[in-house]
Amino acid sequence: MQRLVQRAIRSERLNRIAQETAVRDLALAYFAGEHVDDAVATAADLRRKGLSVSFTHLGSECGDTPVELGRLLDALGEGAIGAELSVRPSSIGLRESVDLARGTLVDLCAAADDAGASVTLEMQGHPEYTQTLALYRGVVGHHPSLGITLPVDLRRAERDARDLGRDGARVRICIGTYPEPRSVAIRSEHEKSLALVRCLRILVEAGAHTLLASHDPRVIHIAQELAHRADRTTEDFEFQMLMGVRPLEQRRLVDIGMRCRTYIPFGPAWYEYLAGRIAARPRTLWNYARAILDKR
Protein backbone atom coordinates (compact mmCIF):
# COMPACT_ATOMS: atom_id res chain seq x y z
CA MET A 1 0.00 0.00 0.00
CA GLN A 2 2.75 2.45 0.97
CA ARG A 3 4.72 1.82 -2.22
CA LEU A 4 1.60 2.20 -4.36
CA VAL A 5 0.70 5.55 -2.80
CA GLN A 6 4.30 6.76 -2.96
CA ARG A 7 4.38 6.02 -6.70
CA ALA A 8 1.13 7.95 -7.05
CA ILE A 9 2.64 10.94 -5.25
CA ARG A 10 5.48 11.04 -7.76
CA SER A 11 3.15 10.71 -10.75
CA GLU A 12 3.00 14.04 -12.61
CA ARG A 13 -0.16 12.87 -14.40
CA LEU A 14 -2.03 12.12 -11.16
CA ASN A 15 -0.83 15.39 -9.67
CA ARG A 16 -2.14 17.28 -12.70
CA ILE A 17 -5.48 15.45 -12.56
CA ALA A 18 -5.80 16.25 -8.85
CA GLN A 19 -5.16 19.93 -9.50
CA GLU A 20 -7.73 20.12 -12.29
CA THR A 21 -10.65 18.03 -10.99
CA ALA A 22 -13.03 17.71 -8.08
CA VAL A 23 -10.20 16.13 -6.10
CA ARG A 24 -8.98 19.62 -5.29
CA ASP A 25 -12.44 20.68 -4.13
CA LEU A 26 -12.58 17.63 -1.88
CA ALA A 27 -9.10 18.36 -0.55
CA LEU A 28 -10.16 21.88 0.44
CA ALA A 29 -11.88 20.32 3.43
CA TYR A 30 -8.39 19.56 4.75
CA PHE A 31 -6.27 22.51 3.66
CA ALA A 32 -7.05 26.22 3.55
CA GLY A 33 -5.95 26.94 -0.01
CA GLU A 34 -2.78 27.93 -1.78
CA HIS A 35 -2.39 31.53 -0.62
CA VAL A 36 -1.84 33.50 2.58
CA ASP A 37 -5.26 35.13 2.25
CA ASP A 38 -6.86 31.67 2.24
CA ALA A 39 -5.14 30.79 5.50
CA VAL A 40 -6.15 34.08 7.11
CA ALA A 41 -9.81 33.60 6.13
CA THR A 42 -9.85 30.01 7.40
CA ALA A 43 -8.30 31.05 10.70
CA ALA A 44 -10.85 33.82 11.18
CA ASP A 45 -13.69 31.33 10.71
CA LEU A 46 -12.20 28.87 13.19
CA ARG A 47 -11.53 31.57 15.75
CA ARG A 48 -15.16 32.64 15.61
CA LYS A 49 -15.93 29.10 16.77
CA GLY A 50 -13.59 29.45 19.74
CA LEU A 51 -10.75 27.40 18.28
CA SER A 52 -7.06 28.29 18.38
CA VAL A 53 -5.03 27.91 15.19
CA SER A 54 -1.74 26.49 13.95
CA PHE A 55 -0.41 27.19 10.45
CA THR A 56 1.90 25.11 8.31
CA HIS A 57 3.07 26.17 4.86
CA LEU A 58 3.03 23.57 2.10
CA GLY A 59 5.87 24.67 -0.14
CA SER A 60 9.21 23.53 -1.48
CA GLU A 61 11.81 21.88 0.70
CA CYS A 62 13.59 25.15 1.41
CA GLY A 63 13.13 28.74 0.34
CA ASP A 64 9.59 30.01 0.20
CA THR A 65 8.23 28.83 3.57
CA PRO A 66 9.99 31.43 5.79
CA VAL A 67 8.91 34.20 3.41
CA GLU A 68 5.31 32.99 3.30
CA LEU A 69 5.11 32.62 7.07
CA GLY A 70 6.43 36.17 7.45
CA ARG A 71 3.76 37.39 5.04
CA LEU A 72 1.18 35.43 7.00
CA LEU A 73 2.12 37.11 10.29
CA ASP A 74 1.83 40.52 8.62
CA ALA A 75 -1.55 39.66 7.09
CA LEU A 76 -2.92 38.32 10.37
CA GLY A 77 -2.13 41.51 12.28
CA GLU A 78 -3.64 41.19 15.75
CA GLY A 79 -5.01 37.83 14.65
CA ALA A 80 -1.49 36.44 15.03
CA ILE A 81 -1.72 36.73 18.82
CA GLY A 82 -1.83 33.22 20.25
CA ALA A 83 -1.33 31.54 16.86
CA GLU A 84 1.24 28.82 16.21
CA LEU A 85 3.54 28.39 13.22
CA SER A 86 4.34 24.71 12.66
CA VAL A 87 7.61 24.40 10.75
CA ARG A 88 9.24 21.43 9.02
CA PRO A 89 13.03 21.46 9.53
CA SER A 90 13.59 20.81 5.81
CA SER A 91 11.62 23.95 4.95
CA ILE A 92 14.12 26.11 6.82
CA GLY A 93 17.16 24.45 5.30
CA LEU A 94 18.22 21.75 7.76
CA ARG A 95 19.03 19.32 4.93
CA GLU A 96 21.34 21.91 3.37
CA SER A 97 23.05 23.45 6.39
CA VAL A 98 22.58 23.42 10.15
CA ASP A 99 23.74 27.05 10.31
CA LEU A 100 21.20 28.06 7.65
CA ALA A 101 18.41 26.31 9.54
CA ARG A 102 19.42 27.87 12.86
CA GLY A 103 19.57 31.38 11.42
CA THR A 104 16.22 30.99 9.67
CA LEU A 105 14.60 29.55 12.79
CA VAL A 106 15.92 32.39 14.95
CA ASP A 107 14.49 34.93 12.50
CA LEU A 108 11.11 33.16 12.44
CA CYS A 109 10.98 32.95 16.23
CA ALA A 110 11.81 36.66 16.53
CA ALA A 111 9.06 37.58 14.06
CA ALA A 112 6.59 35.30 15.85
CA ASP A 113 7.52 36.75 19.25
CA ASP A 114 6.93 40.27 17.96
CA ALA A 115 3.51 39.24 16.60
CA GLY A 116 2.45 37.40 19.77
CA ALA A 117 2.65 33.99 18.09
CA SER A 118 4.84 30.93 18.68
CA VAL A 119 6.82 28.47 16.56
CA THR A 120 6.81 24.68 16.87
CA LEU A 121 9.36 22.51 15.09
CA GLU A 122 7.95 19.42 13.43
CA MET A 123 9.88 16.15 13.29
CA GLN A 124 10.58 14.56 9.90
CA GLY A 125 11.73 11.08 10.78
CA HIS A 126 14.52 9.46 12.75
CA PRO A 127 17.41 10.24 10.31
CA GLU A 128 17.03 13.93 11.20
CA TYR A 129 15.76 13.45 14.74
CA THR A 130 19.00 14.19 16.58
CA GLN A 131 19.76 17.20 14.38
CA THR A 132 16.26 18.60 14.88
CA LEU A 133 16.43 18.16 18.64
CA ALA A 134 19.83 19.86 18.70
CA LEU A 135 18.46 22.69 16.56
CA TYR A 136 15.61 23.15 19.04
CA ARG A 137 17.93 23.12 22.06
CA GLY A 138 20.23 25.64 20.42
CA VAL A 139 17.44 28.18 19.90
CA VAL A 140 14.95 27.67 22.75
CA GLY A 141 17.20 29.39 25.29
CA HIS A 142 16.78 32.66 23.39
CA HIS A 143 13.15 32.01 22.37
CA PRO A 144 11.44 30.12 25.23
CA SER A 145 8.12 29.86 23.39
CA LEU A 146 9.70 27.57 20.76
CA GLY A 147 8.13 24.12 20.80
CA ILE A 148 9.29 20.71 19.62
CA THR A 149 7.36 17.73 18.24
CA LEU A 150 7.92 14.30 19.78
CA PRO A 151 6.76 11.30 17.70
CA VAL A 152 5.92 8.72 20.37
CA ASP A 153 6.35 5.72 18.09
CA LEU A 154 10.14 6.18 18.27
CA ARG A 155 11.58 3.92 20.95
CA ARG A 156 13.55 6.76 22.53
CA ALA A 157 10.44 8.94 22.94
CA GLU A 158 9.79 8.27 26.63
CA ARG A 159 13.38 9.11 27.57
CA ASP A 160 13.18 12.35 25.61
CA ALA A 161 9.77 13.14 27.12
CA ARG A 162 11.31 12.93 30.61
CA ASP A 163 14.18 15.21 29.61
CA LEU A 164 11.86 17.75 27.98
CA GLY A 165 9.46 17.54 30.91
CA ARG A 166 12.24 18.41 33.36
CA ASP A 167 13.05 21.41 31.18
CA GLY A 168 9.43 22.62 31.27
CA ALA A 169 9.45 22.54 27.48
CA ARG A 170 6.53 23.12 25.13
CA VAL A 171 6.10 19.70 23.53
CA ARG A 172 3.72 18.44 20.87
CA ILE A 173 3.25 14.67 21.14
CA CYS A 174 1.81 12.63 18.32
CA ILE A 175 2.05 9.32 16.53
CA GLY A 176 4.61 9.91 13.80
CA THR A 177 3.61 10.13 10.15
CA TYR A 178 6.95 8.91 8.76
CA PRO A 179 7.54 5.18 8.16
CA GLU A 180 10.37 4.05 10.43
CA PRO A 181 12.39 0.82 10.66
CA ARG A 182 11.49 -1.62 13.42
CA SER A 183 14.90 -1.11 14.99
CA VAL A 184 14.05 2.45 16.06
CA ALA A 185 10.25 2.53 16.16
CA ILE A 186 7.15 0.72 17.35
CA ARG A 187 5.14 -0.78 14.49
CA SER A 188 1.92 -1.95 16.20
CA GLU A 189 -0.88 0.64 16.14
CA HIS A 190 -2.03 -0.52 19.59
CA GLU A 191 1.46 -0.15 21.03
CA LYS A 192 1.74 3.31 19.47
CA SER A 193 -1.43 4.39 21.29
CA LEU A 194 -0.06 3.05 24.57
CA ALA A 195 3.21 4.93 23.98
CA LEU A 196 1.24 8.11 23.34
CA VAL A 197 -0.52 7.78 26.69
CA ARG A 198 2.74 7.05 28.52
CA CYS A 199 4.44 10.13 27.06
CA LEU A 200 1.33 12.18 27.75
CA ARG A 201 1.41 11.17 31.42
CA ILE A 202 5.13 11.93 31.72
CA LEU A 203 4.76 15.44 30.29
CA VAL A 204 1.55 16.39 32.10
CA GLU A 205 2.81 15.21 35.48
CA ALA A 206 6.13 17.01 34.92
CA GLY A 207 4.29 20.28 34.32
CA ALA A 208 5.50 20.65 30.73
CA HIS A 209 3.42 22.71 28.28
CA THR A 210 1.80 19.74 26.56
CA LEU A 211 0.22 19.78 23.09
CA LEU A 212 -1.61 16.53 22.37
CA ALA A 213 -2.04 15.95 18.64
CA SER A 214 -4.53 13.08 18.42
CA HIS A 215 -8.04 12.33 17.17
CA ASP A 216 -8.37 9.08 19.12
CA PRO A 217 -11.44 9.30 21.42
CA ARG A 218 -9.84 6.99 24.00
CA VAL A 219 -6.65 9.04 24.19
CA ILE A 220 -8.62 12.29 24.36
CA HIS A 221 -10.66 10.96 27.30
CA ILE A 222 -7.52 9.87 29.16
CA ALA A 223 -5.91 13.25 28.46
CA GLN A 224 -8.86 15.12 29.93
CA GLU A 225 -8.58 13.06 33.12
CA LEU A 226 -4.82 13.54 33.40
CA ALA A 227 -5.05 17.28 32.78
CA HIS A 228 -7.79 17.61 35.39
CA ARG A 229 -5.89 15.65 38.05
CA ALA A 230 -2.72 17.68 37.44
CA ASP A 231 -4.62 21.01 37.50
CA ARG A 232 -3.48 21.82 33.97
CA THR A 233 -5.09 24.87 32.36
CA THR A 234 -5.48 26.18 28.82
CA GLU A 235 -2.16 27.98 29.36
CA ASP A 236 -0.15 24.75 29.62
CA PHE A 237 -2.26 22.02 28.03
CA GLU A 238 -4.08 21.81 24.72
CA PHE A 239 -5.45 19.44 22.12
CA GLN A 240 -4.40 19.76 18.48
CA MET A 241 -6.33 18.32 15.53
CA LEU A 242 -6.16 18.47 11.77
CA MET A 243 -8.37 20.82 9.79
CA GLY A 244 -11.45 18.97 8.58
CA VAL A 245 -11.13 16.01 10.95
CA ARG A 246 -13.62 15.65 13.82
CA PRO A 247 -14.68 19.32 13.76
CA LEU A 248 -17.56 18.71 16.17
CA GLU A 249 -15.20 17.11 18.67
CA GLN A 250 -12.93 20.13 18.38
CA ARG A 251 -15.89 22.37 19.22
CA ARG A 252 -16.94 20.09 22.09
CA LEU A 253 -13.54 20.40 23.73
CA VAL A 254 -13.73 24.18 23.52
CA ASP A 255 -17.26 24.15 24.91
CA ILE A 256 -16.14 22.26 28.04
CA GLY A 257 -13.33 24.74 28.67
CA MET A 258 -10.36 23.03 27.01
CA ARG A 259 -8.11 24.62 24.41
CA CYS A 260 -8.24 22.95 21.01
CA ARG A 261 -6.00 24.11 18.19
CA THR A 262 -6.75 23.38 14.53
CA TYR A 263 -3.80 22.64 12.23
CA ILE A 264 -4.25 24.72 9.04
CA PRO A 265 -2.11 23.69 6.05
CA PHE A 266 -1.84 26.16 3.17
CA GLY A 267 0.31 26.47 0.08
CA PRO A 268 0.79 25.02 -3.40
CA ALA A 269 2.10 21.59 -2.37
CA TRP A 270 -1.23 20.39 -0.95
CA TYR A 271 -1.35 17.25 -3.11
CA GLU A 272 2.03 16.10 -1.81
CA TYR A 273 0.92 16.88 1.76
CA LEU A 274 -2.29 14.84 1.67
CA ALA A 275 -0.83 11.98 -0.36
CA GLY A 276 2.22 11.92 1.88
CA ARG A 277 0.11 11.51 5.00
CA ILE A 278 -1.71 8.61 3.38
CA ALA A 279 1.54 7.00 2.21
CA ALA A 280 3.07 7.22 5.68
CA ARG A 281 0.00 5.85 7.45
CA PRO A 282 -2.46 4.24 4.99
CA ARG A 283 -5.22 4.19 7.62
CA THR A 284 -5.25 7.99 7.21
CA LEU A 285 -7.17 7.41 3.97
CA TRP A 286 -9.96 5.84 6.01
CA ASN A 287 -9.86 8.70 8.52
CA TYR A 288 -10.31 11.26 5.74
CA ALA A 289 -13.10 9.26 4.12
CA ARG A 290 -14.88 8.81 7.45
CA ALA A 291 -14.61 12.53 8.17
CA ILE A 292 -16.42 13.28 4.91
CA LEU A 293 -19.27 10.91 5.77
CA ASP A 294 -19.39 11.58 9.48
CA LYS A 295 -18.56 15.11 10.67
CA ARG A 296 -18.03 14.10 14.26
Tab-separated table of C-alpha atoms in Angstrom:
chain	number	residue	atom	x	y	z
A	1	MET	CA	0.000	0.000	0.000
A	2	GLN	CA	2.754	2.449	0.971
A	3	ARG	CA	4.724	1.824	-2.216
A	4	LEU	CA	1.599	2.199	-4.356
A	5	VAL	CA	0.700	5.548	-2.803
A	6	GLN	CA	4.302	6.762	-2.958
A	7	ARG	CA	4.380	6.021	-6.699
A	8	ALA	CA	1.129	7.953	-7.051
A	9	ILE	CA	2.642	10.942	-5.245
A	10	ARG	CA	5.483	11.038	-7.757
A	11	SER	CA	3.151	10.714	-10.752
A	12	GLU	CA	2.996	14.044	-12.610
A	13	ARG	CA	-0.156	12.865	-14.400
A	14	LEU	CA	-2.028	12.122	-11.165
A	15	ASN	CA	-0.826	15.389	-9.669
A	16	ARG	CA	-2.142	17.283	-12.696
A	17	ILE	CA	-5.481	15.446	-12.556
A	18	ALA	CA	-5.804	16.247	-8.850
A	19	GLN	CA	-5.156	19.927	-9.499
A	20	GLU	CA	-7.734	20.121	-12.291
A	21	THR	CA	-10.649	18.026	-10.989
A	22	ALA	CA	-13.034	17.714	-8.084
A	23	VAL	CA	-10.201	16.126	-6.100
A	24	ARG	CA	-8.985	19.624	-5.291
A	25	ASP	CA	-12.443	20.679	-4.132
A	26	LEU	CA	-12.582	17.630	-1.885
A	27	ALA	CA	-9.096	18.363	-0.550
A	28	LEU	CA	-10.162	21.883	0.436
A	29	ALA	CA	-11.878	20.325	3.430
A	30	TYR	CA	-8.385	19.556	4.746
A	31	PHE	CA	-6.268	22.510	3.663
A	32	ALA	CA	-7.046	26.223	3.552
A	33	GLY	CA	-5.950	26.945	-0.014
A	34	GLU	CA	-2.777	27.931	-1.784
A	35	HIS	CA	-2.394	31.531	-0.619
A	36	VAL	CA	-1.840	33.500	2.577
A	37	ASP	CA	-5.259	35.132	2.255
A	38	ASP	CA	-6.863	31.673	2.244
A	39	ALA	CA	-5.137	30.786	5.503
A	40	VAL	CA	-6.155	34.084	7.110
A	41	ALA	CA	-9.811	33.600	6.131
A	42	THR	CA	-9.848	30.007	7.403
A	43	ALA	CA	-8.299	31.046	10.699
A	44	ALA	CA	-10.847	33.820	11.182
A	45	ASP	CA	-13.687	31.334	10.714
A	46	LEU	CA	-12.199	28.868	13.190
A	47	ARG	CA	-11.526	31.571	15.750
A	48	ARG	CA	-15.156	32.641	15.608
A	49	LYS	CA	-15.932	29.103	16.769
A	50	GLY	CA	-13.591	29.451	19.735
A	51	LEU	CA	-10.746	27.401	18.278
A	52	SER	CA	-7.059	28.287	18.379
A	53	VAL	CA	-5.030	27.912	15.189
A	54	SER	CA	-1.743	26.491	13.952
A	55	PHE	CA	-0.406	27.187	10.453
A	56	THR	CA	1.904	25.114	8.308
A	57	HIS	CA	3.073	26.169	4.861
A	58	LEU	CA	3.033	23.567	2.096
A	59	GLY	CA	5.873	24.674	-0.139
A	60	SER	CA	9.211	23.532	-1.483
A	61	GLU	CA	11.814	21.876	0.702
A	62	CYS	CA	13.591	25.154	1.408
A	63	GLY	CA	13.126	28.740	0.342
A	64	ASP	CA	9.588	30.013	0.205
A	65	THR	CA	8.233	28.828	3.571
A	66	PRO	CA	9.994	31.430	5.790
A	67	VAL	CA	8.910	34.203	3.413
A	68	GLU	CA	5.309	32.990	3.300
A	69	LEU	CA	5.108	32.624	7.070
A	70	GLY	CA	6.427	36.170	7.446
A	71	ARG	CA	3.763	37.391	5.039
A	72	LEU	CA	1.181	35.426	7.000
A	73	LEU	CA	2.117	37.111	10.286
A	74	ASP	CA	1.831	40.519	8.622
A	75	ALA	CA	-1.549	39.656	7.088
A	76	LEU	CA	-2.917	38.320	10.370
A	77	GLY	CA	-2.128	41.513	12.277
A	78	GLU	CA	-3.636	41.185	15.754
A	79	GLY	CA	-5.010	37.828	14.645
A	80	ALA	CA	-1.486	36.440	15.029
A	81	ILE	CA	-1.722	36.729	18.817
A	82	GLY	CA	-1.833	33.222	20.249
A	83	ALA	CA	-1.326	31.540	16.864
A	84	GLU	CA	1.237	28.824	16.213
A	85	LEU	CA	3.541	28.387	13.219
A	86	SER	CA	4.338	24.713	12.658
A	87	VAL	CA	7.614	24.400	10.755
A	88	ARG	CA	9.237	21.428	9.019
A	89	PRO	CA	13.029	21.457	9.530
A	90	SER	CA	13.591	20.809	5.810
A	91	SER	CA	11.618	23.948	4.945
A	92	ILE	CA	14.121	26.113	6.824
A	93	GLY	CA	17.163	24.453	5.296
A	94	LEU	CA	18.222	21.749	7.762
A	95	ARG	CA	19.030	19.325	4.934
A	96	GLU	CA	21.338	21.910	3.371
A	97	SER	CA	23.049	23.452	6.386
A	98	VAL	CA	22.581	23.415	10.149
A	99	ASP	CA	23.740	27.046	10.309
A	100	LEU	CA	21.201	28.061	7.655
A	101	ALA	CA	18.412	26.308	9.541
A	102	ARG	CA	19.424	27.868	12.859
A	103	GLY	CA	19.569	31.377	11.419
A	104	THR	CA	16.224	30.995	9.671
A	105	LEU	CA	14.603	29.546	12.789
A	106	VAL	CA	15.915	32.391	14.950
A	107	ASP	CA	14.486	34.934	12.501
A	108	LEU	CA	11.107	33.156	12.439
A	109	CYS	CA	10.976	32.954	16.227
A	110	ALA	CA	11.805	36.658	16.530
A	111	ALA	CA	9.056	37.580	14.064
A	112	ALA	CA	6.589	35.304	15.854
A	113	ASP	CA	7.521	36.748	19.254
A	114	ASP	CA	6.935	40.272	17.956
A	115	ALA	CA	3.514	39.240	16.604
A	116	GLY	CA	2.452	37.398	19.770
A	117	ALA	CA	2.654	33.988	18.085
A	118	SER	CA	4.840	30.929	18.680
A	119	VAL	CA	6.815	28.465	16.562
A	120	THR	CA	6.807	24.680	16.867
A	121	LEU	CA	9.362	22.508	15.085
A	122	GLU	CA	7.950	19.425	13.425
A	123	MET	CA	9.877	16.147	13.292
A	124	GLN	CA	10.578	14.559	9.902
A	125	GLY	CA	11.727	11.081	10.782
A	126	HIS	CA	14.525	9.458	12.748
A	127	PRO	CA	17.410	10.242	10.314
A	128	GLU	CA	17.029	13.929	11.200
A	129	TYR	CA	15.758	13.454	14.743
A	130	THR	CA	18.997	14.185	16.578
A	131	GLN	CA	19.762	17.203	14.383
A	132	THR	CA	16.258	18.602	14.876
A	133	LEU	CA	16.425	18.157	18.643
A	134	ALA	CA	19.832	19.860	18.703
A	135	LEU	CA	18.458	22.690	16.558
A	136	TYR	CA	15.612	23.145	19.039
A	137	ARG	CA	17.930	23.121	22.063
A	138	GLY	CA	20.228	25.642	20.422
A	139	VAL	CA	17.441	28.184	19.904
A	140	VAL	CA	14.950	27.674	22.749
A	141	GLY	CA	17.203	29.394	25.293
A	142	HIS	CA	16.778	32.658	23.391
A	143	HIS	CA	13.149	32.012	22.371
A	144	PRO	CA	11.441	30.119	25.227
A	145	SER	CA	8.119	29.860	23.387
A	146	LEU	CA	9.703	27.575	20.758
A	147	GLY	CA	8.134	24.119	20.804
A	148	ILE	CA	9.289	20.712	19.623
A	149	THR	CA	7.363	17.734	18.237
A	150	LEU	CA	7.923	14.305	19.782
A	151	PRO	CA	6.758	11.302	17.704
A	152	VAL	CA	5.915	8.725	20.370
A	153	ASP	CA	6.354	5.718	18.087
A	154	LEU	CA	10.136	6.185	18.274
A	155	ARG	CA	11.580	3.916	20.952
A	156	ARG	CA	13.549	6.764	22.534
A	157	ALA	CA	10.439	8.944	22.944
A	158	GLU	CA	9.785	8.269	26.635
A	159	ARG	CA	13.375	9.115	27.573
A	160	ASP	CA	13.184	12.350	25.607
A	161	ALA	CA	9.771	13.139	27.121
A	162	ARG	CA	11.309	12.926	30.605
A	163	ASP	CA	14.184	15.213	29.606
A	164	LEU	CA	11.860	17.749	27.981
A	165	GLY	CA	9.459	17.542	30.907
A	166	ARG	CA	12.237	18.410	33.358
A	167	ASP	CA	13.049	21.413	31.180
A	168	GLY	CA	9.430	22.618	31.275
A	169	ALA	CA	9.445	22.538	27.482
A	170	ARG	CA	6.527	23.118	25.131
A	171	VAL	CA	6.100	19.695	23.529
A	172	ARG	CA	3.719	18.436	20.873
A	173	ILE	CA	3.254	14.672	21.140
A	174	CYS	CA	1.810	12.627	18.325
A	175	ILE	CA	2.050	9.315	16.528
A	176	GLY	CA	4.608	9.913	13.802
A	177	THR	CA	3.613	10.127	10.153
A	178	TYR	CA	6.947	8.914	8.757
A	179	PRO	CA	7.539	5.178	8.162
A	180	GLU	CA	10.368	4.049	10.426
A	181	PRO	CA	12.390	0.817	10.661
A	182	ARG	CA	11.487	-1.618	13.424
A	183	SER	CA	14.904	-1.109	14.990
A	184	VAL	CA	14.052	2.448	16.057
A	185	ALA	CA	10.249	2.532	16.161
A	186	ILE	CA	7.147	0.724	17.348
A	187	ARG	CA	5.136	-0.782	14.491
A	188	SER	CA	1.922	-1.948	16.205
A	189	GLU	CA	-0.876	0.641	16.143
A	190	HIS	CA	-2.031	-0.517	19.588
A	191	GLU	CA	1.459	-0.145	21.026
A	192	LYS	CA	1.741	3.309	19.472
A	193	SER	CA	-1.427	4.386	21.288
A	194	LEU	CA	-0.056	3.053	24.573
A	195	ALA	CA	3.206	4.925	23.984
A	196	LEU	CA	1.242	8.112	23.336
A	197	VAL	CA	-0.523	7.775	26.689
A	198	ARG	CA	2.744	7.053	28.520
A	199	CYS	CA	4.439	10.130	27.059
A	200	LEU	CA	1.328	12.180	27.754
A	201	ARG	CA	1.410	11.174	31.418
A	202	ILE	CA	5.130	11.931	31.717
A	203	LEU	CA	4.762	15.444	30.290
A	204	VAL	CA	1.554	16.393	32.097
A	205	GLU	CA	2.808	15.207	35.481
A	206	ALA	CA	6.129	17.009	34.922
A	207	GLY	CA	4.291	20.282	34.316
A	208	ALA	CA	5.503	20.652	30.731
A	209	HIS	CA	3.422	22.705	28.283
A	210	THR	CA	1.797	19.741	26.555
A	211	LEU	CA	0.223	19.784	23.091
A	212	LEU	CA	-1.612	16.528	22.370
A	213	ALA	CA	-2.043	15.950	18.636
A	214	SER	CA	-4.530	13.082	18.417
A	215	HIS	CA	-8.042	12.334	17.172
A	216	ASP	CA	-8.375	9.079	19.117
A	217	PRO	CA	-11.436	9.300	21.423
A	218	ARG	CA	-9.838	6.992	24.005
A	219	VAL	CA	-6.648	9.043	24.190
A	220	ILE	CA	-8.624	12.291	24.362
A	221	HIS	CA	-10.661	10.964	27.303
A	222	ILE	CA	-7.524	9.871	29.165
A	223	ALA	CA	-5.905	13.246	28.460
A	224	GLN	CA	-8.861	15.119	29.925
A	225	GLU	CA	-8.581	13.064	33.119
A	226	LEU	CA	-4.818	13.538	33.397
A	227	ALA	CA	-5.046	17.280	32.782
A	228	HIS	CA	-7.793	17.614	35.393
A	229	ARG	CA	-5.887	15.653	38.049
A	230	ALA	CA	-2.718	17.679	37.439
A	231	ASP	CA	-4.616	21.010	37.497
A	232	ARG	CA	-3.482	21.819	33.974
A	233	THR	CA	-5.094	24.867	32.358
A	234	THR	CA	-5.478	26.180	28.817
A	235	GLU	CA	-2.155	27.977	29.357
A	236	ASP	CA	-0.148	24.752	29.618
A	237	PHE	CA	-2.256	22.019	28.026
A	238	GLU	CA	-4.085	21.808	24.717
A	239	PHE	CA	-5.447	19.435	22.123
A	240	GLN	CA	-4.400	19.757	18.482
A	241	MET	CA	-6.331	18.322	15.535
A	242	LEU	CA	-6.162	18.473	11.766
A	243	MET	CA	-8.368	20.818	9.788
A	244	GLY	CA	-11.454	18.965	8.576
A	245	VAL	CA	-11.126	16.007	10.953
A	246	ARG	CA	-13.620	15.654	13.819
A	247	PRO	CA	-14.683	19.317	13.759
A	248	LEU	CA	-17.561	18.709	16.172
A	249	GLU	CA	-15.197	17.112	18.671
A	250	GLN	CA	-12.933	20.134	18.380
A	251	ARG	CA	-15.886	22.374	19.223
A	252	ARG	CA	-16.940	20.089	22.094
A	253	LEU	CA	-13.538	20.396	23.727
A	254	VAL	CA	-13.726	24.179	23.516
A	255	ASP	CA	-17.258	24.149	24.913
A	256	ILE	CA	-16.145	22.258	28.041
A	257	GLY	CA	-13.332	24.738	28.669
A	258	MET	CA	-10.364	23.031	27.007
A	259	ARG	CA	-8.105	24.616	24.414
A	260	CYS	CA	-8.244	22.951	21.008
A	261	ARG	CA	-6.003	24.111	18.187
A	262	THR	CA	-6.747	23.378	14.528
A	263	TYR	CA	-3.797	22.638	12.233
A	264	ILE	CA	-4.247	24.717	9.043
A	265	PRO	CA	-2.107	23.686	6.050
A	266	PHE	CA	-1.842	26.163	3.174
A	267	GLY	CA	0.314	26.466	0.082
A	268	PRO	CA	0.789	25.018	-3.396
A	269	ALA	CA	2.103	21.588	-2.366
A	270	TRP	CA	-1.229	20.387	-0.949
A	271	TYR	CA	-1.345	17.253	-3.112
A	272	GLU	CA	2.032	16.102	-1.812
A	273	TYR	CA	0.923	16.882	1.756
A	274	LEU	CA	-2.291	14.841	1.666
A	275	ALA	CA	-0.835	11.983	-0.362
A	276	GLY	CA	2.221	11.922	1.875
A	277	ARG	CA	0.107	11.514	4.998
A	278	ILE	CA	-1.712	8.614	3.377
A	279	ALA	CA	1.544	6.996	2.210
A	280	ALA	CA	3.073	7.218	5.679
A	281	ARG	CA	-0.005	5.852	7.446
A	282	PRO	CA	-2.460	4.239	4.991
A	283	ARG	CA	-5.218	4.187	7.616
A	284	THR	CA	-5.253	7.993	7.213
A	285	LEU	CA	-7.171	7.406	3.970
A	286	TRP	CA	-9.962	5.843	6.008
A	287	ASN	CA	-9.864	8.705	8.522
A	288	TYR	CA	-10.307	11.257	5.738
A	289	ALA	CA	-13.104	9.260	4.124
A	290	ARG	CA	-14.875	8.815	7.446
A	291	ALA	CA	-14.612	12.534	8.174
A	292	ILE	CA	-16.415	13.276	4.908
A	293	LEU	CA	-19.273	10.910	5.765
A	294	ASP	CA	-19.391	11.576	9.480
A	295	LYS	CA	-18.559	15.109	10.666
A	296	ARG	CA	-18.027	14.099	14.261
